[in-house]
PDB file of C-alpha atoms in Angstrom:
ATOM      1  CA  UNK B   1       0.000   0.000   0.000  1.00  0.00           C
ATOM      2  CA  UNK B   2       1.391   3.428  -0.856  1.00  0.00           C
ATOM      3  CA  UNK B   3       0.943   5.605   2.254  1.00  0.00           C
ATOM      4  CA  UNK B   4      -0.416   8.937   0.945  1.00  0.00           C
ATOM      5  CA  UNK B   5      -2.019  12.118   2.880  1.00  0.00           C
ATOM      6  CA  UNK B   6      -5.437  10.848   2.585  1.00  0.00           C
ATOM      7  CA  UNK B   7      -4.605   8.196   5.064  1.00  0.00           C
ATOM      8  CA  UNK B   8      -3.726  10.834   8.041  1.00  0.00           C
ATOM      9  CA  UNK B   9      -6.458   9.796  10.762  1.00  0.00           C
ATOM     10  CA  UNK B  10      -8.608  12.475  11.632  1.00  0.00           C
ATOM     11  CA  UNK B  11      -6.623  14.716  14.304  1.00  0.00           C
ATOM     12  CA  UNK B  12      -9.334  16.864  16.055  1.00  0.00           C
ATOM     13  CA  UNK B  13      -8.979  17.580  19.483  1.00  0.00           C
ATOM     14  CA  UNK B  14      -4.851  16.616  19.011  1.00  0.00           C
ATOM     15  CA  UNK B  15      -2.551  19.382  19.207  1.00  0.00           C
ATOM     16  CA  UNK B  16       0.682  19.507  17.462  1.00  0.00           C
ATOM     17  CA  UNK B  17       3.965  21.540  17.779  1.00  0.00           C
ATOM     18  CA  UNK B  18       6.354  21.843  13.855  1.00  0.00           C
ATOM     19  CA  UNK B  19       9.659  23.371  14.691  1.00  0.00           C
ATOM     20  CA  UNK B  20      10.374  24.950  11.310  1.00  0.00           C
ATOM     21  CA  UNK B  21       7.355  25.181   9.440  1.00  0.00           C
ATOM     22  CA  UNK B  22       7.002  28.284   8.604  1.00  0.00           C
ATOM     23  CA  UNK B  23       8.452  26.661   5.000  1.00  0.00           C
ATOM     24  CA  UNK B  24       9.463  23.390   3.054  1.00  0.00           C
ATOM     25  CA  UNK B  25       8.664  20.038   4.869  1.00  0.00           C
ATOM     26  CA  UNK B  26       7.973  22.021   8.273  1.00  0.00           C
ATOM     27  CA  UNK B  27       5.120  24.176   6.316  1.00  0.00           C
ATOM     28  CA  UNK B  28       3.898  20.788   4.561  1.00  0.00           C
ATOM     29  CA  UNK B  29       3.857  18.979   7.734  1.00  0.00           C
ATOM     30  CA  UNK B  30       1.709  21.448   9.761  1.00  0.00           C
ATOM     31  CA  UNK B  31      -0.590  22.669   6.948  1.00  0.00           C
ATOM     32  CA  UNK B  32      -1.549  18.030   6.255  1.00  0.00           C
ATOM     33  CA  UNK B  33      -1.795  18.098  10.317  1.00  0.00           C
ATOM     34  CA  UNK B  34      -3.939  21.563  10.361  1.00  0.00           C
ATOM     35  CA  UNK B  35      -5.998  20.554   7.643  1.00  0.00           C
ATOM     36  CA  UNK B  36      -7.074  17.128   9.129  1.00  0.00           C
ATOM     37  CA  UNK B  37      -8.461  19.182  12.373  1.00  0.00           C
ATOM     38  CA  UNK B  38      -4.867  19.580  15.022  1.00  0.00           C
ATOM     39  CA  UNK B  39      -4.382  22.206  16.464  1.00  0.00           C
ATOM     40  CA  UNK B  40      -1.191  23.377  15.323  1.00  0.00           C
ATOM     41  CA  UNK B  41       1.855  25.562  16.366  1.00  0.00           C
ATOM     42  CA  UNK B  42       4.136  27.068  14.114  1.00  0.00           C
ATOM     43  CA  UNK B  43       7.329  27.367  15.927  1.00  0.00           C
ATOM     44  CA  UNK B  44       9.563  29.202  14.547  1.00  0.00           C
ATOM     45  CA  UNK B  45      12.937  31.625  14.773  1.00  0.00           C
ATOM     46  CA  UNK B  46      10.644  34.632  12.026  1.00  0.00           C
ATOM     47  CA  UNK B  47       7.656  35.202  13.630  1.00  0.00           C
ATOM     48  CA  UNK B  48       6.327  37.549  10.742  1.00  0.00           C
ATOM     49  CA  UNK B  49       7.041  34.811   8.584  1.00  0.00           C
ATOM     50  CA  UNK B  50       5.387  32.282  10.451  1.00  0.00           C
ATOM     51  CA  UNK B  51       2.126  34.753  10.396  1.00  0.00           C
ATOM     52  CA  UNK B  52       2.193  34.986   6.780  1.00  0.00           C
ATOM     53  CA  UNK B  53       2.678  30.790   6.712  1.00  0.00           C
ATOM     54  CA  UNK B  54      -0.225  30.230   9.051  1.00  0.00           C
ATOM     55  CA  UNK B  55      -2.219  32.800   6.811  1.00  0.00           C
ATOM     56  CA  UNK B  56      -1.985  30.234   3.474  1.00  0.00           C
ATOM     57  CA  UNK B  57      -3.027  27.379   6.299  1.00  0.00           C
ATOM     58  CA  UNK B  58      -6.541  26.449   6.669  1.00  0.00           C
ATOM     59  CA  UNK B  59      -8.033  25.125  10.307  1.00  0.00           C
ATOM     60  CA  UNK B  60      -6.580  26.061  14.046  1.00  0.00           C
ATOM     61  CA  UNK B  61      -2.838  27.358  13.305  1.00  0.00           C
ATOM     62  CA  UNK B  62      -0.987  29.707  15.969  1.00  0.00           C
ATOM     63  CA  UNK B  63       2.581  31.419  16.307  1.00  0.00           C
ATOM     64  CA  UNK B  64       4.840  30.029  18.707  1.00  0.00           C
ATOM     65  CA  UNK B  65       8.893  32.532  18.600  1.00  0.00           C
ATOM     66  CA  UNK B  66      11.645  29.786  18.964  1.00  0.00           C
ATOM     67  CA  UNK B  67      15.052  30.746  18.089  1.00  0.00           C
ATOM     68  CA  UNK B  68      17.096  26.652  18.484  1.00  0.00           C
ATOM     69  CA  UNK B  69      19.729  28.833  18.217  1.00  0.00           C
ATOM     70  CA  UNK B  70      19.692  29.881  21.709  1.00  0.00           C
ATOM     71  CA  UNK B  71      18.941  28.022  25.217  1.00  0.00           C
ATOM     72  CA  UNK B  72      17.129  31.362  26.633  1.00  0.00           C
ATOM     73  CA  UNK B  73      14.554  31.732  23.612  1.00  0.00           C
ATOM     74  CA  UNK B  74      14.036  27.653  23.697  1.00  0.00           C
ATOM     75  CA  UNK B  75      13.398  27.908  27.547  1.00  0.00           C
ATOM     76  CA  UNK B  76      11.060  31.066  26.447  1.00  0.00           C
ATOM     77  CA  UNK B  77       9.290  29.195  24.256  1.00  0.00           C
ATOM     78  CA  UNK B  78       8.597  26.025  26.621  1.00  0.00           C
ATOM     79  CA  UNK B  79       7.698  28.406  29.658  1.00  0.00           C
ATOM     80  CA  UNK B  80       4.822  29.904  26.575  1.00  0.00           C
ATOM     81  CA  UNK B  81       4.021  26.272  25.858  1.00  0.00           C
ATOM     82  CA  UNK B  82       3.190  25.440  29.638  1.00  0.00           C
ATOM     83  CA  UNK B  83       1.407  28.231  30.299  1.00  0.00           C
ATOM     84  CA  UNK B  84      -1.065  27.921  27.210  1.00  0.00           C
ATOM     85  CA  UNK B  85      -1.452  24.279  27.028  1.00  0.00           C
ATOM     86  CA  UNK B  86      -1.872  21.255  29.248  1.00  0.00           C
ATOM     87  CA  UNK B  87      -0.793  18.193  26.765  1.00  0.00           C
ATOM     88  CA  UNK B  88       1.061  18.484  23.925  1.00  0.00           C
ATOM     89  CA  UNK B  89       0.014  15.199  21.469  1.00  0.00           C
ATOM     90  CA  UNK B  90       2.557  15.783  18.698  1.00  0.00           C
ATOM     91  CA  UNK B  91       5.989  17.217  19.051  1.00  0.00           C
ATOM     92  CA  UNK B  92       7.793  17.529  15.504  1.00  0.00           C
ATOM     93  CA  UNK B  93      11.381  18.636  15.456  1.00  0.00           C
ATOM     94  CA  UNK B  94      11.681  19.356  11.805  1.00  0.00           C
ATOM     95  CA  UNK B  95      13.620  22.269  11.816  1.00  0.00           C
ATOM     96  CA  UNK B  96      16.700  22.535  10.462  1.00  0.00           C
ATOM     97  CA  UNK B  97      20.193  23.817   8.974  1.00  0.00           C
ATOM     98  CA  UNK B  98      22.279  22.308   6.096  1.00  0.00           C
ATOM     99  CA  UNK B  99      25.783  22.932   4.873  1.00  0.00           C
ATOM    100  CA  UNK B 100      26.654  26.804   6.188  1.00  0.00           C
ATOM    101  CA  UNK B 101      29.544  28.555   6.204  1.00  0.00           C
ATOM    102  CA  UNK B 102      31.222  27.552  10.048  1.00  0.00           C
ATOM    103  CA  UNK B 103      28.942  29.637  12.118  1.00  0.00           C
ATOM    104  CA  UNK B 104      28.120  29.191  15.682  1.00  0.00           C
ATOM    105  CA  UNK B 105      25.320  29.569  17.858  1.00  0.00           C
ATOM    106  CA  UNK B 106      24.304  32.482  20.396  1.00  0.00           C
ATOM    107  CA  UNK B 107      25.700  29.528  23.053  1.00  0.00           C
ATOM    108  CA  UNK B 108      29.049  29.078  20.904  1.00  0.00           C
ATOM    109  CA  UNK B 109      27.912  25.489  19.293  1.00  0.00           C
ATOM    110  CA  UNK B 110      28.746  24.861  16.094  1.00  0.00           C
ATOM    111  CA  UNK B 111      25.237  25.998  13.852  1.00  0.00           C
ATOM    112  CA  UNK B 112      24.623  22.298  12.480  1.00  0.00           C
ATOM    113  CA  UNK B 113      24.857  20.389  15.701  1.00  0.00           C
ATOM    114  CA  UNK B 114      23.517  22.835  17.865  1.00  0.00           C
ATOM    115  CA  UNK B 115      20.569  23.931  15.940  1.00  0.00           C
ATOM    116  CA  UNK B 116      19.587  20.179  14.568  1.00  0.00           C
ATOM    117  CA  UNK B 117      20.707  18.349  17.554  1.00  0.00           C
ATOM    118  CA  UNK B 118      21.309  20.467  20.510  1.00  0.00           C
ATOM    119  CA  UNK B 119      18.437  22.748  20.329  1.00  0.00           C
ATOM    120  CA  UNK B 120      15.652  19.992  19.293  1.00  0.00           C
ATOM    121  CA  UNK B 121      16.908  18.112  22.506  1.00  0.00           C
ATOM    122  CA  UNK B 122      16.853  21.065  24.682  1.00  0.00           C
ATOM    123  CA  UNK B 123      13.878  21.954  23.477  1.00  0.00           C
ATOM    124  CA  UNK B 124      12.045  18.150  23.489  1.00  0.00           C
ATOM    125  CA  UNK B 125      13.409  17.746  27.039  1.00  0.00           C
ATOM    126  CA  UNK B 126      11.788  20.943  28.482  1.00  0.00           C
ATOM    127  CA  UNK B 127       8.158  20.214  26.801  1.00  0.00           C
ATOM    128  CA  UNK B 128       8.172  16.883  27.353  1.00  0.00           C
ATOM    129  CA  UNK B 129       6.651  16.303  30.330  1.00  0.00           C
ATOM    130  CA  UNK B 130       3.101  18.071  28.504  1.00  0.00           C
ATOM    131  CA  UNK B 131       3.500  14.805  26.161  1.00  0.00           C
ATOM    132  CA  UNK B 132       3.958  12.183  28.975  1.00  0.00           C
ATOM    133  CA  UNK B 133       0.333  12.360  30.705  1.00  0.00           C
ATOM    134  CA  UNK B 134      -1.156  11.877  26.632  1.00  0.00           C
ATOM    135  CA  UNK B 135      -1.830   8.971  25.377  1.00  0.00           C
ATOM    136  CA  UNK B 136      -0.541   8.296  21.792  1.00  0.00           C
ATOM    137  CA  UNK B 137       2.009  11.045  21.832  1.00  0.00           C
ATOM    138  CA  UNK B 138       4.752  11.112  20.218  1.00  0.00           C
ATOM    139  CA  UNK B 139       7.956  12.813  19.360  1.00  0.00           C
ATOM    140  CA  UNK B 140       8.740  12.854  15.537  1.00  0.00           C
ATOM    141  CA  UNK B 141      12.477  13.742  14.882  1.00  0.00           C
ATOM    142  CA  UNK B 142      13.706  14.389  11.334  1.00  0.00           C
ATOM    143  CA  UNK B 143      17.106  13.114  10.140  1.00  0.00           C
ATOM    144  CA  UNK B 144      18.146  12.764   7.043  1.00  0.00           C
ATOM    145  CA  UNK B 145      19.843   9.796   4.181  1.00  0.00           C
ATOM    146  CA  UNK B 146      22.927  12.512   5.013  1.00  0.00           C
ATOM    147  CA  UNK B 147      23.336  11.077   8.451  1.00  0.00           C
ATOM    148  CA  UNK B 148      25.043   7.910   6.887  1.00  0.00           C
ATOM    149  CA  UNK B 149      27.715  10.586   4.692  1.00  0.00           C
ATOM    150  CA  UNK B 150      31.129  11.113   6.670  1.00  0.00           C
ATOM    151  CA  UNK B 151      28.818  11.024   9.463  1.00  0.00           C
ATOM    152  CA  UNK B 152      30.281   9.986  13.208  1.00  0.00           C
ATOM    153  CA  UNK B 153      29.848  11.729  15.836  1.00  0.00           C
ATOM    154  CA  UNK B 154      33.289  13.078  17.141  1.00  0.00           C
ATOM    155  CA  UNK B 155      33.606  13.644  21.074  1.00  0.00           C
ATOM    156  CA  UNK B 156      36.583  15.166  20.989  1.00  0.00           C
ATOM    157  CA  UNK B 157      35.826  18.108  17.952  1.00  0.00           C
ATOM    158  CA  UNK B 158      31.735  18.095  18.331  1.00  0.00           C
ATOM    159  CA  UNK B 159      31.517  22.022  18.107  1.00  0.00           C
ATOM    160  CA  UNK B 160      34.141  21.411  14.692  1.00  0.00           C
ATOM    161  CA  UNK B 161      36.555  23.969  16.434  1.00  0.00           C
ATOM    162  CA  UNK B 162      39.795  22.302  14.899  1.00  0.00           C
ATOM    163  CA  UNK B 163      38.634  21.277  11.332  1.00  0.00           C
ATOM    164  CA  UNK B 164      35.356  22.604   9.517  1.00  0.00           C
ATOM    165  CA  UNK B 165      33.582  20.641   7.661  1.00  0.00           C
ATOM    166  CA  UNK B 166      30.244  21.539   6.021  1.00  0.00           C
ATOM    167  CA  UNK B 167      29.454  17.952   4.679  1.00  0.00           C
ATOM    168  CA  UNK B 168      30.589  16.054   8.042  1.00  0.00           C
ATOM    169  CA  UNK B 169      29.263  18.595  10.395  1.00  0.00           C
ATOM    170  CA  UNK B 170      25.612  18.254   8.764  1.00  0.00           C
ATOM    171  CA  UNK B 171      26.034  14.663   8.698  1.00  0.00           C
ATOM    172  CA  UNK B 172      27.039  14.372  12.143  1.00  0.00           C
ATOM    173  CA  UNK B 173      23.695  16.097  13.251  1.00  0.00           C
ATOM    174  CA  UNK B 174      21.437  14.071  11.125  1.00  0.00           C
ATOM    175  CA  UNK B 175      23.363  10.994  13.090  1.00  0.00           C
ATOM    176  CA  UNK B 176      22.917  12.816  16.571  1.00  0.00           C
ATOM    177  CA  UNK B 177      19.088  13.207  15.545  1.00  0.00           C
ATOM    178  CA  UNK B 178      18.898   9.424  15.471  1.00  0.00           C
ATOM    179  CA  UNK B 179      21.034   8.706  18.085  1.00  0.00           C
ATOM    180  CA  UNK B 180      18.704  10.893  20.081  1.00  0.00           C
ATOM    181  CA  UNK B 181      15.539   9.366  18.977  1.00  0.00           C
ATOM    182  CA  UNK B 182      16.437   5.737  20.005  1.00  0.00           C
ATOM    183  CA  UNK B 183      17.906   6.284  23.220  1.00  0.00           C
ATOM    184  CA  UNK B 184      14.425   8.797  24.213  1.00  0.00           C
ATOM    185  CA  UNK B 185      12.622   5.581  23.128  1.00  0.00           C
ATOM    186  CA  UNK B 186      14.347   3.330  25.453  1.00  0.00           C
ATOM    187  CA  UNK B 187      13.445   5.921  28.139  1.00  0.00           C
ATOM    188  CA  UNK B 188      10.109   6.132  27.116  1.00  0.00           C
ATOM    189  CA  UNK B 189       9.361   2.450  26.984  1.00  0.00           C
ATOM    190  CA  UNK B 190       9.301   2.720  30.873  1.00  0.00           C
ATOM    191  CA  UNK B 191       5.811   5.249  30.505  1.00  0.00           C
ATOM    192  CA  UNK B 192       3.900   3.610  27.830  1.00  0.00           C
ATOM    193  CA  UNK B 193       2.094   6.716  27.004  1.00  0.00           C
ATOM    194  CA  UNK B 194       4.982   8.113  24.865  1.00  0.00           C
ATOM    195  CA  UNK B 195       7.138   7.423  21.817  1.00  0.00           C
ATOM    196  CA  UNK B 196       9.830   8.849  19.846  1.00  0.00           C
ATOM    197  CA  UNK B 197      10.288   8.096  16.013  1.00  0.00           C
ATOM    198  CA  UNK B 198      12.589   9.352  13.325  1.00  0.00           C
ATOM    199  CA  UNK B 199      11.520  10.240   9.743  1.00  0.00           C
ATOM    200  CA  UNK B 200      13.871  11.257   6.971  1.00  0.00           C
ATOM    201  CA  UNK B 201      12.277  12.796   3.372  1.00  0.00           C
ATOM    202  CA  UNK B 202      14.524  11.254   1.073  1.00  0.00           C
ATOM    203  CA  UNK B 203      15.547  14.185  -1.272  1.00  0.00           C
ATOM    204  CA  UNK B 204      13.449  16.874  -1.624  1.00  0.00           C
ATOM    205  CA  UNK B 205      13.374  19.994  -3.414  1.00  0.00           C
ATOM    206  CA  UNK B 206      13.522  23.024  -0.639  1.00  0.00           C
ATOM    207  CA  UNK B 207      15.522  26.235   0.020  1.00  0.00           C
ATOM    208  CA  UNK B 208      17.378  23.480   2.283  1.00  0.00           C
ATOM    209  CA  UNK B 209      20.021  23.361  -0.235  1.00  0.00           C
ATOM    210  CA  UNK B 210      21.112  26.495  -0.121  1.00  0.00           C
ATOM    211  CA  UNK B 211      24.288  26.617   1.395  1.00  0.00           C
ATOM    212  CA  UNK B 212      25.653  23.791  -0.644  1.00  0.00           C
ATOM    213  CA  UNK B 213      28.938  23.132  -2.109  1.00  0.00           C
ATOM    214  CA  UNK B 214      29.552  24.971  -5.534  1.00  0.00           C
ATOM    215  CA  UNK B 215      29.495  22.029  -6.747  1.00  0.00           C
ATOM    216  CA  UNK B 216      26.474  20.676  -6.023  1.00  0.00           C
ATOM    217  CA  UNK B 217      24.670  23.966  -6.775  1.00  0.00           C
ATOM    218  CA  UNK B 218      25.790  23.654 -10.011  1.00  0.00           C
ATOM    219  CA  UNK B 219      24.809  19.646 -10.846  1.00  0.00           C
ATOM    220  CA  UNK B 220      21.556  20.097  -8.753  1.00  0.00           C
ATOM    221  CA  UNK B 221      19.732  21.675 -11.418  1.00  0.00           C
ATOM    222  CA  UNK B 222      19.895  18.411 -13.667  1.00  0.00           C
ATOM    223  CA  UNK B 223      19.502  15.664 -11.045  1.00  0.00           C
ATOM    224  CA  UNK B 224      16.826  17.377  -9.061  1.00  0.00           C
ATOM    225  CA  UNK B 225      14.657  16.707 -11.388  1.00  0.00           C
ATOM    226  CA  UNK B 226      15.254  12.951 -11.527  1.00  0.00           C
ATOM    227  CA  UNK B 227      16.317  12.327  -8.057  1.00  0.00           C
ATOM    228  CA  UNK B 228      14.239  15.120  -5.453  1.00  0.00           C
ATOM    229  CA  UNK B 229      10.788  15.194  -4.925  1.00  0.00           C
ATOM    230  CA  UNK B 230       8.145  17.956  -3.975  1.00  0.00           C
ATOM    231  CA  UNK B 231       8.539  19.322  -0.399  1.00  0.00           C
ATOM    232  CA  UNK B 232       4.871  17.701   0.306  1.00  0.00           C
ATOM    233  CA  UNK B 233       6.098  14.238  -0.586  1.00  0.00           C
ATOM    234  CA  UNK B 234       8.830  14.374   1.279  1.00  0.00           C
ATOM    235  CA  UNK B 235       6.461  15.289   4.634  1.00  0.00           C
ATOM    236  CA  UNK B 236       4.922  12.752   3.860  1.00  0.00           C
ATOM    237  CA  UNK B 237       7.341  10.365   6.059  1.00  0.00           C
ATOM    238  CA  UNK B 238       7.309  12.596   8.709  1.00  0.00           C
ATOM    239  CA  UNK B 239       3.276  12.764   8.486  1.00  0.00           C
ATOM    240  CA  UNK B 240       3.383   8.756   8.797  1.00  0.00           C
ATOM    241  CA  UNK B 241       6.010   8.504  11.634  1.00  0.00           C
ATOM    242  CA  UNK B 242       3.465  11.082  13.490  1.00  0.00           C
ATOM    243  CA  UNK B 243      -0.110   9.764  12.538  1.00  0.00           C
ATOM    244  CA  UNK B 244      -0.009   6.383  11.596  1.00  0.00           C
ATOM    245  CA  UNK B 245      -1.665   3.694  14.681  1.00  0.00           C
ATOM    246  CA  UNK B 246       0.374   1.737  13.104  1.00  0.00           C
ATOM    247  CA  UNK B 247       3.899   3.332  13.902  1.00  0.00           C
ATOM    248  CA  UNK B 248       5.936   2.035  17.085  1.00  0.00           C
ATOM    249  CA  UNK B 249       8.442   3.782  19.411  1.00  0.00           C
ATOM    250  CA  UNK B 250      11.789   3.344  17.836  1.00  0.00           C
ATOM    251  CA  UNK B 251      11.127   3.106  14.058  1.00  0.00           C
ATOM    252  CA  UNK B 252      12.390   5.213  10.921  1.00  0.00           C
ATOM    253  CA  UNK B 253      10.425   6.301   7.802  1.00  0.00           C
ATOM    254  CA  UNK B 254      11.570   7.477   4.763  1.00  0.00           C
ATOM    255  CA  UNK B 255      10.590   7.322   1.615  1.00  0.00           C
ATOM    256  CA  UNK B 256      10.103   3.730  -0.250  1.00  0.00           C
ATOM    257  CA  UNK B 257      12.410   4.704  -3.834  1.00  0.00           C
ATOM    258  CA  UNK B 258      15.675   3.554  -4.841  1.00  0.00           C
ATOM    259  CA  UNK B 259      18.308   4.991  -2.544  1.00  0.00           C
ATOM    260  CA  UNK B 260      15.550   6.363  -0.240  1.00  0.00           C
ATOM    261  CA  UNK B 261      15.391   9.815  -2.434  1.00  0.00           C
ATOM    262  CA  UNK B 262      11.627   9.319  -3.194  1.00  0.00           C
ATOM    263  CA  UNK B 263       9.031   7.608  -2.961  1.00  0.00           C
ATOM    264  CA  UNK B 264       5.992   6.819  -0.276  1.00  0.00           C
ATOM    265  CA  UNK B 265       7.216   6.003   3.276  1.00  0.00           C
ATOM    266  CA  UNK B 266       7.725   2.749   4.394  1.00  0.00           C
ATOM    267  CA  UNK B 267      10.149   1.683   7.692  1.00  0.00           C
ATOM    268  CA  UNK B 268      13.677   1.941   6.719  1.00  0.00           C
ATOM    269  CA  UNK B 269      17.029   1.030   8.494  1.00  0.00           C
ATOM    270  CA  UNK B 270      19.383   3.750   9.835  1.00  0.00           C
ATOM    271  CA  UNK B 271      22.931   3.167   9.458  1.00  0.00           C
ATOM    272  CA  UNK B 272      24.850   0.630  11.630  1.00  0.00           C
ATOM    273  CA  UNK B 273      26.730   3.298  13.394  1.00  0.00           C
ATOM    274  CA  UNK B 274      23.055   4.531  14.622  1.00  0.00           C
ATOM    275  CA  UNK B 275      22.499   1.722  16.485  1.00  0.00           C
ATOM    276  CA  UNK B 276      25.457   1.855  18.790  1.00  0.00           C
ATOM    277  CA  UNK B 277      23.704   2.357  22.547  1.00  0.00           C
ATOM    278  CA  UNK B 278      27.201   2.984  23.780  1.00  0.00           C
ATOM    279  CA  UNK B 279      27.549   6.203  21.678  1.00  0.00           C
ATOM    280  CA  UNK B 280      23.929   7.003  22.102  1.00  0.00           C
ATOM    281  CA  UNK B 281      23.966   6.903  25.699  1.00  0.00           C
ATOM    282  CA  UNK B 282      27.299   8.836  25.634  1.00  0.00           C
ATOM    283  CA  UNK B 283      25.935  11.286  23.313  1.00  0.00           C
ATOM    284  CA  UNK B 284      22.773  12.054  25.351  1.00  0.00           C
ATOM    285  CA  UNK B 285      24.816  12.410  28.650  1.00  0.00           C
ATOM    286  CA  UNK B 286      26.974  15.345  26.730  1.00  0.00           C
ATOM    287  CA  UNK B 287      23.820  16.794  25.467  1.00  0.00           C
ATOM    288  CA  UNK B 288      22.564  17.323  28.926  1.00  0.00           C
ATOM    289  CA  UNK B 289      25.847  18.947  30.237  1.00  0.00           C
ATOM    290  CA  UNK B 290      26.309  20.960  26.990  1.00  0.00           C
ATOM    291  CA  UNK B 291      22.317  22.165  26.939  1.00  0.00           C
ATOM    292  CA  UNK B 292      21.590  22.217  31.403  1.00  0.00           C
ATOM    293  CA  UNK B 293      18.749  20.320  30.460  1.00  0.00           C
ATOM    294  CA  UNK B 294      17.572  17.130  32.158  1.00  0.00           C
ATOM    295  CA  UNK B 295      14.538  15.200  31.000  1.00  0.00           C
ATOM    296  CA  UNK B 296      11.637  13.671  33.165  1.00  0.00           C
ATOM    297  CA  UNK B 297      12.480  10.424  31.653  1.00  0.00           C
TER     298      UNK B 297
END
């Protein structure tokens, strides 16, 4: 069966955070999730921008400022958070930053890992105790067919301060983001309301690519069109991995097609470096000392 929109259950009375989505896959995601009745939260760094998004949105769509660039404007956003709402059923850390120029945060982490990692689990650790007392929540993290591409994730350089990198920097987030998702799984399991998934959207055709290599920039013009996909296909794993009854703690969606570029999402396999609980555990225990954030779980 090809998993399409039409098969998002009906999501009245379910509300829904989209880091990101004031464009690409984090518009896409919210607008399918708005449009089948969730109440959804645009949260996002541009809050003019994520007015005019929520303006081409039909259904229940708010403004929520988030900055993952910085710890005080996450903590700002998740003190908001608990004093609107009492549950949170969806939490969907979409947003995201791809090949740059070495930049660093307003903390001093390198942009990559500390907006795609470090800021989604700052952020996911200070909300999630509004997901915990829901039944059926979950948290949807999205990596990325990148994190498998000179991807490791390097303890003793993670904020790339002796060697830069664009390529392994980005790839060493989109590992972190699945790293993260299967050790908050294991954590989970102990709760049973709960669970965190991964999604990844294969290839698809956003502003994502921006910041690429010359190179690329150059060649992506003739394999786009045979290799990408629209930004609302690639959602569409993301949509699954939050949505489906069918989905379990722990799994990964991306998109069916040769080479996982495109397709309809199925369950895929992350890379064998992904599944090292030694790492992950490691990794998470950093992320708290780096971030001064400890989860409920």
């Amino acid at each position: 069966m090809k998993w399409t929109e039409r098969d998002i259950p009906e999501q009245k009375g379910r509300v829904a955070v989209v880091t990101g989505a004031n464009t690409g896959l984090g518009f896409e995601t919210a607008r399918a999730l708005a449009e089948h009745g969730a109440t959804v939260l645009l949260a996002v760094r541009d809050v003019e921008k994520g007015r005019q998004a929520a303006a081409r949105m039909s259904g229940d769509v708010t403004v929520q400022k988030l900055d993952l660039t910085s710890l005080e404007s996450i903590r700002a956003a998740a003190d908001d958070l608990h004093e609107t709402h009492t549950g949170i059923d969806l939490l969907i850390n979409n947003a995201g930053v791809m090949y740059p120029p070495k930049q660093t945060t307003r903390d001093g982490f390198e942009l990559q890992f500390g907006i795609n990692h470090l800021g989604h689990f700052a952020f996911t650790g200070l909300v999630l105790d509004l997901l915990l007392p829901v039944p059926g929540s979950r948290v949807v993290t999205v990596s990325s067919v990148a994190h498998r591409i000179r991807a490791a994730i390097h303890f003793d350089d993670l904020q790339s301060d002796r060697s830069y990198s664009r390529v392994a920097a980005y790839g060493q987030s989109k590992l972190a983001n699945l790293m993260f998702t299967y050790e908050l799984q294991r954590r989970l399991a102990l709760h049973g309301t709960t669970s965190s998934v991964a999604a990844h959207p294969g290839l698809a055709n956003t502003d994502l690519m921006r910041n690429s290599p010359a190179a690329m920039r150059v060649i992506s013009p003739v394999i786009a069109p045979l290799m990408s996909q629209k930004p609302e296909m690639g959602a569409l794993p993301t949509l699954r991995a939050a949505t489906d009854p069918a989905v379990r703690g722990g799994q990964y969606y991306g998109p069916d097609g040769m080479g996982g570029y495109r397709g309809h999402p199925k369950v895929v396999e992350s890379s064998p470096e992904s599944y090292d609980r030694t790492v992950q555990q490691r990794l998470w225990t950093v992320s708290e000392n780096l971030t001064g954030v400890k989860f409920p779980v």
